[in-house]
Structure formats: C-alpha cells, structure tokens
C-alpha cells in the first residue's frame, strides 16, 4: 500500500520505528511499576497500553520479511 504511493520507509527507518514502539511500551510498564512501588494501585489500562504498543510494533513490516 505504501509502496504504491512511494512512501515505503527505508529499512533503518522501519527498525527505528519498531525500537521506539517497543521502548515506549517498556516505559509505560516502568511508570506503572513505579506507581505500584509507591503503594498505589494502578488500573489495567497500563497493561493494555503496553500490549497495544508492542502489538503495533509487530504490525511494522520488518525489512527482512521475517
């Protein structure tokens, strides 16, 4: 779809997008863990947000086609 419009990102850009999405998911979990460590309960939305970010990472096509 993006290739037809000549908007297909390069291989390094695809890797960068994937790393940023995975990293942001782990940052969300780290923030939730910090809140829990202070004694406050967190809602399941923290876990759902992490799952969604990691899922979006899997939706980014890998340059090697794997």
PDB file of C-alpha atoms in Angstrom:
ATOM      1  CA  UNK A   1       0.000   0.000   0.000  1.00  0.00           C
ATOM      2  CA  UNK A   2       2.754   2.450   0.899  1.00  0.00           C
ATOM      3  CA  UNK A   3       4.930   1.230  -1.970  1.00  0.00           C
ATOM      4  CA  UNK A   4       2.240   2.189  -4.483  1.00  0.00           C
ATOM      5  CA  UNK A   5       2.373   5.756  -3.157  1.00  0.00           C
ATOM      6  CA  UNK A   6       6.193   5.746  -2.981  1.00  0.00           C
ATOM      7  CA  UNK A   7       6.010   6.268   0.798  1.00  0.00           C
ATOM      8  CA  UNK A   8       7.634   2.991   1.838  1.00  0.00           C
ATOM      9  CA  UNK A   9      10.145   3.765   4.643  1.00  0.00           C
ATOM     10  CA  UNK A  10      13.713   2.534   4.393  1.00  0.00           C
ATOM     11  CA  UNK A  11      14.949  -0.488   6.345  1.00  0.00           C
ATOM     12  CA  UNK A  12      16.677   1.637   9.030  1.00  0.00           C
ATOM     13  CA  UNK A  13      13.509   3.699   9.438  1.00  0.00           C
ATOM     14  CA  UNK A  14      11.460   0.536   9.939  1.00  0.00           C
ATOM     15  CA  UNK A  15      13.887  -0.681  12.589  1.00  0.00           C
ATOM     16  CA  UNK A  16      13.806   2.728  14.296  1.00  0.00           C
ATOM     17  CA  UNK A  17      10.008   2.777  14.370  1.00  0.00           C
ATOM     18  CA  UNK A  18       9.939  -0.719  15.848  1.00  0.00           C
ATOM     19  CA  UNK A  19      12.520   0.085  18.515  1.00  0.00           C
ATOM     20  CA  UNK A  20      10.698   3.269  19.504  1.00  0.00           C
ATOM     21  CA  UNK A  21       7.374   1.433  19.834  1.00  0.00           C
ATOM     22  CA  UNK A  22       8.883  -1.371  21.928  1.00  0.00           C
ATOM     23  CA  UNK A  23      10.784   1.112  24.072  1.00  0.00           C
ATOM     24  CA  UNK A  24       7.694   3.201  24.704  1.00  0.00           C
ATOM     25  CA  UNK A  25       5.823   0.069  25.781  1.00  0.00           C
ATOM     26  CA  UNK A  26       8.531  -0.724  28.322  1.00  0.00           C
ATOM     27  CA  UNK A  27       8.496   2.886  29.540  1.00  0.00           C
ATOM     28  CA  UNK A  28       4.765   2.577  30.194  1.00  0.00           C
ATOM     29  CA  UNK A  29       5.393  -0.577  32.244  1.00  0.00           C
ATOM     30  CA  UNK A  30       8.233   1.087  34.150  1.00  0.00           C
ATOM     31  CA  UNK A  31       5.974   4.016  35.015  1.00  0.00           C
ATOM     32  CA  UNK A  32       3.245   1.643  36.210  1.00  0.00           C
ATOM     33  CA  UNK A  33       5.777  -0.274  38.304  1.00  0.00           C
ATOM     34  CA  UNK A  34       6.986   2.963  39.898  1.00  0.00           C
ATOM     35  CA  UNK A  35       3.413   3.880  40.823  1.00  0.00           C
ATOM     36  CA  UNK A  36       2.806   0.427  42.309  1.00  0.00           C
ATOM     37  CA  UNK A  37       6.085   0.599  44.238  1.00  0.00           C
ATOM     38  CA  UNK A  38       4.872   3.778  45.924  1.00  0.00           C
ATOM     39  CA  UNK A  39       1.884   1.851  47.291  1.00  0.00           C
ATOM     40  CA  UNK A  40      -0.813   2.957  44.860  1.00  0.00           C
ATOM     41  CA  UNK A  41      -2.834   0.550  42.745  1.00  0.00           C
ATOM     42  CA  UNK A  42      -2.887   1.048  39.003  1.00  0.00           C
ATOM     43  CA  UNK A  43      -5.656   0.300  36.540  1.00  0.00           C
ATOM     44  CA  UNK A  44      -5.321  -2.440  33.913  1.00  0.00           C
ATOM     45  CA  UNK A  45      -5.125   0.272  31.257  1.00  0.00           C
ATOM     46  CA  UNK A  46      -1.374   0.405  31.868  1.00  0.00           C
ATOM     47  CA  UNK A  47      -1.041  -3.209  30.791  1.00  0.00           C
ATOM     48  CA  UNK A  48      -3.408  -2.709  27.869  1.00  0.00           C
ATOM     49  CA  UNK A  49      -1.378   0.282  26.670  1.00  0.00           C
ATOM     50  CA  UNK A  50       1.820  -1.758  26.865  1.00  0.00           C
ATOM     51  CA  UNK A  51       0.192  -4.576  24.930  1.00  0.00           C
ATOM     52  CA  UNK A  52      -1.050  -2.196  22.238  1.00  0.00           C
ATOM     53  CA  UNK A  53       2.359  -0.562  21.799  1.00  0.00           C
ATOM     54  CA  UNK A  54       4.038  -3.949  21.497  1.00  0.00           C
ATOM     55  CA  UNK A  55       1.309  -5.098  19.103  1.00  0.00           C
ATOM     56  CA  UNK A  56       1.806  -2.026  16.916  1.00  0.00           C
ATOM     57  CA  UNK A  57       5.497  -2.864  16.863  1.00  0.00           C
ATOM     58  CA  UNK A  58       4.628  -6.274  15.387  1.00  0.00           C
ATOM     59  CA  UNK A  59       2.488  -4.516  12.788  1.00  0.00           C
ATOM     60  CA  UNK A  60       5.528  -2.652  11.422  1.00  0.00           C
ATOM     61  CA  UNK A  61       6.820  -4.699   8.492  1.00  0.00           C
ATOM     62  CA  UNK A  62      10.342  -5.936   9.048  1.00  0.00           C
ATOM     63  CA  UNK A  63      12.910  -5.253   6.325  1.00  0.00           C
ATOM     64  CA  UNK A  64      13.982  -8.909   6.200  1.00  0.00           C
ATOM     65  CA  UNK A  65      10.400 -10.074   5.774  1.00  0.00           C
ATOM     66  CA  UNK A  66      10.528 -12.206   8.926  1.00  0.00           C
TER      67      UNK A  66
END
